[in-house]
Each structure stands twice: as C-alpha cells, then as structure tokens.
C-alpha positions as semicolon CSV with decimal commas, in nm:
position;residue;x (nm);y (nm);z (nm)
1;X;17,149;5,216;16,250
2;X;17,039;4,860;16,154
3;X;17,262;4,714;16,447
4;X;17,040;4,891;16,689
5;X;16,719;4,762;16,614
6;X;16,682;4,435;16,810
7;X;16,756;4,662;17,094
8;X;16,518;4,936;16,980
9;X;16,224;4,689;16,910
10;X;16,300;4,512;17,290
11;X;16,275;4,893;17,421
12;X;15,962;4,987;17,216
13;X;15,782;4,679;17,311
14;X;15,822;4,767;17,692
15;X;15,705;5,127;17,627
16;X;15,321;5,153;17,692
17;X;15,198;5,283;17,389
18;X;14,827;5,430;17,456
19;X;14,487;5,402;17,362
20;X;14,272;5,691;17,303
21;X;13,902;5,780;17,243
22;X;13,722;6,017;17,014
23;X;13,361;6,028;17,069
24;X;13,129;6,249;16,815
25;X;12,778;6,318;16,844
26;X;12,624;6,501;16,521
27;X;12,293;6,582;16,712
28;X;12,086;6,567;16,395
29;X;12,214;6,216;16,228
30;X;12,168;6,156;15,899
31;X;11,877;5,965;15,658
32;X;11,847;5,624;15,861
33;X;11,713;5,431;15,539
34;X;12,028;5,537;15,341
35;X;12,276;5,453;15,641
36;X;12,187;5,153;15,765
37;X;12,289;4,797;15,572
38;X;11,945;4,569;15,509
39;X;11,820;4,367;15,805
40;X;11,875;4,106;15,655
41;X;12,275;4,130;15,556
42;X;12,446;4,128;15,883
43;X;12,753;4,023;16,004
44;X;13,148;4,039;15,813
45;X;13,002;3,972;15,474
46;X;12,709;4,259;15,471
47;X;12,621;4,486;15,184
48;X;12,760;4,842;15,221
49;X;12,446;5,087;15,209
50;X;12,473;5,393;14,989
51;X;12,629;5,610;15,253
52;X;12,856;5,344;15,368
53;X;12,999;5,316;15,030
54;X;13,179;5,643;15,110
55;X;13,366;5,455;15,370
56;X;13,455;5,123;15,158
57;X;13,825;5,194;15,164
58;X;13,818;5,153;15,535
59;X;13,550;4,899;15,545
60;X;13,748;4,670;15,757
61;X;13,819;4,877;16,001
62;X;13,494;4,998;16,137
63;X;13,108;4,824;16,266
64;X;12,828;4,926;16,218
65;X;12,556;4,916;16,449
66;X;12,171;4,872;16,386
67;X;11,868;4,854;16,651
68;X;12,067;5,038;16,885
69;X;11,996;5,306;17,191
70;X;12,030;5,462;17,498
71;X;11,747;5,292;17,755
72;X;11,473;5,552;17,801
73;X;11,656;5,862;17,664
74;X;11,400;6,084;17,542
75;X;11,312;6,435;17,439
76;X;11,411;6,450;17,088
77;X;11,667;6,703;17,047
78;X;11,752;6,752;17,415
79;X;11,879;6,423;17,402
80;X;12,223;6,519;17,275
81;X;12,354;6,627;17,603
82;X;12,308;6,266;17,706
83;X;12,462;6,093;17,432
84;X;12,785;6,023;17,677
85;X;12,603;5,986;17,980
86;X;12,314;5,766;17,889
87;X;12,112;5,945;18,172
88;X;11,727;5,854;18,099
89;X;11,435;6,082;18,123
90;X;11,607;6,433;18,010
91;X;11,267;6,554;17,939
92;X;11,119;6,488;18,307
93;X;11,130;6,748;18,528
94;X;11,431;6,813;18,771
95;X;11,608;6,635;18,567
96;X;11,992;6,602;18,610
97;X;12,241;6,507;18,403
98;X;12,494;6,225;18,508
99;X;12,914;6,191;18,436
100;X;13,003;6,137;18,071
101;X;13,185;5,836;17,937
102;X;13,510;6,079;17,857
103;X;13,479;6,245;18,198
104;X;13,469;5,883;18,372
105;X;13,766;5,808;18,212
106;X;13,933;6,096;18,255
107;X;13,886;6,094;18,636
108;X;14,099;5,773;18,607
109;X;14,394;5,794;18,332
110;X;14,360;6,183;18,266
111;X;14,630;6,237;18,455
112;X;14,892;6,088;18,182
113;X;14,827;6,370;17,979
114;X;14,858;6,759;17,987
115;X;14,490;6,737;17,915
116;X;14,291;6,496;18,106
117;X;14,023;6,550;17,840
118;X;13,911;6,758;17,555
119;X;13,576;6,885;17,508
120;X;13,499;7,070;17,135
121;X;13,258;7,112;16,894
122;X;13,138;7,263;16,589
123;X;12,872;7,581;16,590
124;X;12,816;7,512;16,964
125;X;12,529;7,692;17,121
126;X;12,744;7,760;17,424
127;X;12,582;7,690;17,774
128;X;12,303;7,458;17,612
129;X;12,481;7,186;17,432
130;X;12,783;6,957;17,532
131;X;12,865;6,617;17,545
132;X;13,096;6,642;17,874
133;X;12,931;6,626;18,211
134;X;13,110;6,583;18,557
135;X;12,990;6,347;18,787
136;X;12,815;6,614;19,006
137;X;12,599;6,630;18,619
138;X;12,754;7,011;18,550
139;X;12,767;7,074;18,187
140;X;13,194;7,144;18,050
141;X;13,136;7,376;17,811
142;X;13,268;7,300;17,439
143;X;13,530;7,511;17,281
144;X;13,460;7,580;16,893
145;X;13,684;7,773;16,775
146;X;13,959;7,573;16,619
147;X;14,206;7,840;16,680
148;X;14,180;7,874;17,056
149;X;14,191;7,472;17,065
150;X;14,526;7,482;16,881
151;X;14,667;7,789;17,126
152;X;14,587;7,552;17,428
153;X;14,717;7,247;17,290
154;X;15,073;7,379;17,121
155;X;15,132;7,751;17,210
156;X;15,392;7,806;17,506
157;X;15,344;8,110;17,693
158;X;15,672;8,357;17,774
159;X;15,825;8,274;18,053
160;X;15,647;8,541;18,226
161;X;15,324;8,415;18,146
162;X;15,380;8,040;18,247
163;X;15,488;8,211;18,591
164;X;15,177;8,410;18,626
165;X;14,972;8,104;18,498
166;X;15,168;7,906;18,780
167;X;15,096;8,175;19,062
168;X;14,708;8,165;18,967
169;X;14,709;7,798;19,026
170;X;14,917;7,841;19,345
171;X;14,625;8,089;19,453
172;X;14,322;7,871;19,353
173;X;14,476;7,591;19,527
174;X;14,548;7,805;19,888
175;X;14,162;7,937;19,812
176;X;14,069;7,539;19,844
177;X;14,294;7,456;20,117
178;X;14,070;7,732;20,295
179;X;13,716;7,609;20,202
180;X;13,834;7,270;20,327
181;X;13,929;7,404;20,661
182;X;13,614;7,561;20,692
183;X;13,455;7,258;20,589
184;X;13,562;7,045;20,846
185;X;13,511;7,299;21,097
186;X;13,176;7,279;21,015
187;X;13,141;6,880;20,973
188;X;13,171;6,871;21,377
189;X;12,884;7,142;21,400
190;X;12,620;7,010;21,182
191;X;12,400;6,710;21,189
192;X;12,374;6,358;21,034
193;X;12,228;6,447;20,715
194;X;12,428;6,767;20,661
195;X;12,728;6,568;20,711
196;X;12,608;6,340;20,450
197;X;12,630;6,600;20,207
198;X;12,937;6,723;20,275
199;X;13,091;6,362;20,279
200;X;12,933;6,419;19,869
201;X;13,085;6,752;19,854
202;X;13,479;6,667;19,986
203;X;13,573;6,408;19,738
204;X;13,540;6,660;19,447
205;X;13,737;6,913;19,634
206;X;14,009;6,642;19,684
207;X;13,994;6,544;19,303
208;X;14,017;6,929;19,175
209;X;14,320;7,044;19,438
210;X;14,449;6,721;19,287
211;X;14,437;6,801;18,941
212;X;14,564;7,159;19,013
213;X;14,880;7,032;19,126
214;X;14,912;6,859;18,784
215;X;14,830;7,129;18,613
216;X;15,100;7,360;18,788
217;X;15,357;7,093;18,714
218;X;15,252;7,080;18,334
219;X;15,261;7,428;18,292
220;X;15,623;7,425;18,330
221;X;15,687;7,190;18,067
222;X;15,730;7,272;17,724
223;X;15,434;7,231;17,467
224;X;15,464;6,989;17,128
225;X;15,589;7,174;16,875
226;X;15,363;7,088;16,562
227;X;15,417;7,131;16,154
228;X;15,113;7,280;16,109
229;X;14,978;7,658;16,098
230;X;14,702;7,757;16,344
231;X;14,366;7,737;16,198
232;X;14,182;8,035;16,173
233;X;13,890;8,142;16,396
234;X;13,712;8,348;16,135
235;X;13,530;8,084;15,940
236;X;13,139;8,138;15,899
237;X;12,919;7,924;16,058
238;X;12,799;7,839;15,718
239;X;13,087;7,687;15,637
240;X;13,015;7,416;15,866
241;X;13,200;7,079;15,721
242;X;13,512;7,319;15,702
243;X;13,485;7,326;16,084
244;X;13,446;6,956;16,117
245;X;13,759;6,904;15,915
246;X;13,948;7,148;16,141
247;X;13,829;6,998;16,445
248;X;13,914;6,628;16,318
249;X;14,256;6,766;16,244
250;X;14,331;6,899;16,594
251;X;14,173;6,600;16,755
252;X;14,454;6,380;16,553
253;X;14,723;6,593;16,655
254;X;14,616;6,576;17,022
255;X;14,659;6,234;16,982
256;X;14,994;6,207;16,792
257;X;15,141;6,430;17,060
258;X;14,957;6,245;17,356
259;X;14,856;6,577;17,484
260;X;14,507;6,390;17,534
261;X;14,345;6,085;17,495
262;X;14,001;6,164;17,536
263;X;13,822;6,348;17,306
264;X;13,457;6,477;17,293
265;X;13,300;6,661;16,971
266;X;12,976;6,778;16,975
267;X;12,875;6,868;16,566
268;X;12,576;7,111;16,659
269;X;12,387;7,091;16,373
270;X;12,100;7,170;16,514
271;X;12,219;7,532;16,588
272;X;12,405;7,539;16,235
273;X;12,238;7,795;15,918
274;X;12,217;7,769;15,561
275;X;12,564;7,541;15,558
276;X;12,757;7,562;15,247
277;X;12,881;7,253;15,125
278;X;13,107;7,322;14,773
279;X;12,935;7,564;14,539
280;X;12,585;7,507;14,700
281;X;12,451;7,655;15,044
282;X;12,122;7,468;15,152
283;X;11,818;7,641;15,087
284;X;11,698;7,627;15,457
285;X;11,910;7,573;15,810
286;X;12,055;7,236;15,879
287;X;11,801;7,207;16,104
288;X;11,510;7,272;15,883
289;X;11,648;7,049;15,637
290;X;11,638;6,766;15,886
291;X;11,248;6,802;15,922
292;X;11,235;6,724;15,548
293;X;10,841;6,605;15,569
294;X;10,936;6,401;15,257
295;X;11,000;6,693;15,067
296;X;11,216;6,560;14,775
297;X;11,422;6,882;14,760
298;X;11,511;6,923;15,164
299;X;11,603;6,500;15,156
300;X;11,822;6,589;14,866
301;X;12,006;6,864;15,067
302;X;11,982;6,619;15,356
303;X;12,182;6,330;15,157
304;X;12,425;6,588;15,020
305;X;12,492;6,686;15,407
306;X;12,514;6,355;15,525
307;X;12,720;6,200;15,247
308;X;12,946;6,488;15,304
309;X;12,983;6,394;15,713
310;X;13,099;6,024;15,572
311;X;13,343;6,180;15,347
312;X;13,496;6,362;15,655
313;X;13,487;6,046;15,847
314;X;13,649;5,873;15,561
315;X;13,941;6,166;15,581
316;X;13,957;6,156;15,957
317;X;14,034;5,758;15,898
318;X;14,290;5,797;15,632
319;X;14,458;6,043;15,819
320;X;14,478;5,805;16,150
321;X;14,565;5,526;15,922
322;X;14,851;5,724;15,785
323;X;14,986;5,761;16,112
324;X;15,223;5,473;16,245
325;X;15,295;5,419;16,586
326;X;15,512;5,138;16,656
327;X;15,404;4,820;16,473
328;X;15,057;4,978;16,431
329;X;14,882;5,282;16,308
330;X;14,690;5,561;16,475
331;X;14,376;5,399;16,376
332;X;14,471;5,093;16,527
333;X;14,525;5,297;16,853
334;X;14,190;5,501;16,867
335;X;13,893;5,389;16,919
336;X;13,676;5,616;16,704
337;X;13,277;5,671;16,791
338;X;13,052;5,822;16,579
339;X;12,697;5,805;16,624
340;X;12,359;6,033;16,744
341;X;12,110;6,119;16,974
342;X;11,829;6,084;16,718
343;X;11,745;5,756;16,518
344;X;11,535;5,980;16,279
345;X;11,544;6,359;16,326
346;X;11,243;6,442;16,124
347;X;11,031;6,257;16,334
348;X;11,231;6,321;16,667
349;X;11,251;5,938;16,788
350;X;11,566;5,830;16,997
351;X;11,546;5,468;16,917
352;X;11,731;5,286;16,621
353;X;12,008;5,524;16,671
354;X;12,293;5,497;16,345
355;X;12,630;5,426;16,527
356;X;12,957;5,358;16,317
357;X;13,284;5,225;16,566
358;X;13,583;5,248;16,430
359;X;13,953;5,101;16,513
360;X;14,087;5,077;16,848
361;X;14,220;4,736;16,781
362;X;13,864;4,525;16,750
363;X;13,755;4,317;16,496
364;X;13,569;4,515;16,270
365;X;13,469;4,481;15,926
366;X;13,093;4,361;16,017
367;X;12,739;4,476;16,063
368;X;12,599;4,418;16,418
369;X;12,197;4,381;16,378
370;X;12,014;4,416;16,706
371;X;11,604;4,383;16,721
372;X;11,493;4,724;16,591
373;X;11,149;4,679;16,763
374;X;11,307;4,603;17,107
375;X;11,659;4,816;17,105
376;X;11,980;4,666;17,263
377;X;12,144;4,929;17,491
378;X;12,453;5,114;17,319
379;X;12,591;5,210;17,693
380;X;12,696;4,782;17,645
381;X;12,975;4,950;17,382
382;X;13,096;5,209;17,642
383;X;13,216;4,946;17,873
384;X;13,396;4,758;17,576
385;X;13,546;5,136;17,565
386;X;13,646;5,179;17,906
387;X;13,788;4,840;17,914
388;X;14,033;4,882;17,597
389;X;14,118;5,221;17,766
390;X;14,245;4,987;18,070
391;X;14,006;5,091;18,261
392;X;13,851;4,826;18,553
393;X;13,455;4,845;18,442
394;X;13,204;4,580;18,409
395;X;12,911;4,850;18,392
396;X;12,849;5,185;18,276
397;X;12,523;5,406;18,333
398;X;12,233;5,201;18,194
399;X;12,464;4,910;18,039
400;X;12,404;4,543;18,099
401;X;12,767;4,392;18,029
402;X;12,964;4,416;17,730
403;X;12,849;4,472;17,363
404;X;12,747;4,118;17,215
405;X;12,936;4,030;16,908
406;X;13,260;4,284;16,943
407;X;13,557;4,074;16,958
408;X;13,946;4,254;17,000
409;X;14,184;4,111;16,735
410;X;14,365;3,808;16,800
C-alpha cells in the first residue's frame, strides 16, 4: 500500500544489499588494435574503438584499461590459470599456483550464501584450465555443463536425497575429526620442521570442517525457485557462443537469487573447435584462427568472433541493468571483469592485456591509459574489487596498491 512506502523504504535502507563479482577470462583475447582506443584518446571523453562501439549503450557503465599486465606472468597460453591468481613465472620449473581472487574473497564472505563461489567454464579442458585456485595452489575444476550448473543452483532433491546428502556430509566431518586427532598426536612426536608443516596444514582442515558444517545447514533449506527452464547439456562444442550466453544467464540468475556472490568464468577458446557464429562456421579451430599471421581471411574470422564476444557482453550488461535491486540495478551492485591472459594471441605476449571493468558502483565511462611499454599492475584493480566487496585488503598478489584513476560514485 502507498501508506506503507515510507516504512518499507526505511527497512530497505537498513538491509545490506550485497555486492558481487563476475570475473571472465577469454583465454585467446581479442585483436588488440580493434579493441583499444587510441593512446591519445583517454579519460572520460575518449572515442570508442571499433569493438567498443558494440557496447555503446553501456559506455557510462564500464571502464576500458590499456597498458596493464600481471607482473612477470609469462608463458603464453598457460598464463590463463594465473588470470585471477597473478602468480608469476608459470613457465618456470616447479611452478605452483597461488590463491585466486574469487577464492580469496570466498574465504571471507563465502559463508553468506549457499555456494561460497562458482567456478564455471565454456569448452573447458578439464584438469588443465581453471580460474579458481585454493590457498594451497590446487585447481578447482570448472563446471562447463549449463544444465548441471542449473541443477546445482535451483533443483532441490527429494527429502530422502537431502537426508542422504546430510549424512554424507556428517561422515565427511567425522573423518576429518579423526584425522585431526591423529594429527595432534603426531605433533607431539615429530621435530620442529615437521611441526611447521603441520601448522600449515591444520588451518586448511579446520576451514574445511567449518564449510562442511555450513553445507549441511544449507542442504536443509529449500533452493530458490526460478521461472527459467533448465538449459540443455547437449550443445556441441562448436556452439561456443550459445554456451557463453547460457553461462552469462546462469551467473545472473545466481546473483539475482543470492545463491552466490562470486563467479569465475573461463571461456576456454584454446580448447574450442571451428565454432559456429550465425550461419558461418570458422574454417579452422578458434586457436588456429587466433594465430592468424596477418592472413586476411583468418583476421576477418577473428574479428567476427571478437565482435560476438562484445555483443554477448552487451547482452549481459543489458540483462543486469534490467534487474532492479532497491534503488539501483543488478549491474550497479555487480562488478564485471572481462579480460584475457594474452595481449596478442598471435604473438603469445602477456603484456598490454585488453581489459574491461563494468558496474559495481564505480565512476565509469573512461579509458584509463597506462604506459604500453612499461605496463601498470592489473592486480591493483583486484584490491579495488576486494575493498568493494567489503573485505579489508590493501594488497593482493603482486599489486602495489589500488588502481589509479578508478573512483567510486559519490
């Protein structure tokens, strides 16, 4: 009723409206000279590049970055696993990855939602690629079946299935309790060096026990109900962009229902075949097209794919903007990071990374141009992201602070 509006407004103002992160890595990137604005066209009055013209409707809702990199992240294609970790030297012998941005945040705010985070992908080469990594440098597999992601998010099992899952979780916790007791006994019998290793191990066990307990609580709560129909898992790998669209939609639904606030999405273009775009199918794999060697036909097909990447982002932004959340929109509350581990896939270089950053309540509409010869640390943006999520952090990985020139809306 109209008479209730003031009271409802007061109640809403007290409620904590969540902030979220969708991090997307297209591991073959885009043609840089079609993506970046000119080096002279900077700030809020910059001229949109050919690719960014596809996003014109949202120019005040995103910032484009040039001249950024992950310091000392080399190795070409394998650097995709470091897109959210920023771990240097992935090509070196004995390399071990570090914690990814989404998991760093999940350790601090993941308890607020049914799923601490979601790691999803398109055409993922399982066991080889993922954006999500634990504090111990262990890969978290990406789910690339849209139907399975939908079922995890929104399909509640029968009472018997729920009870069975709770029992499985309880057994898992009891096993950890047993291991913990054996570990405590072992601590009294080993030397200082071994005790130091155990001191590193035990916090991870305790964290897992805590998350198992939380998972058991969520199992007994019904999942949200959505009107969308479950997507199919039968799409062939050549329907790459249909899968991209489905994963974007699932991320949006996960945020709308507050099922999670952290989504990491790997677009595994390297592992994609000759993809289909409209009525055209590429003459070769996505990977082979990216190694164009300035071949005119490969460049043409690459641009077709790149423009479709931008059009799917346009659709994602429009969908987030169309969902009101209090006095704001879902895009206002959601940070969308779109980027790549390769500045130029044709040359395998990992400098001058094409990056877009949208939403989240920042003052957008600008081109932040950094030195394209001596690049600026992209991990600085990750510090801004963590702080916007409400996490106290002044450093992440190889950052040197927060990103220069990126301000919050007053």
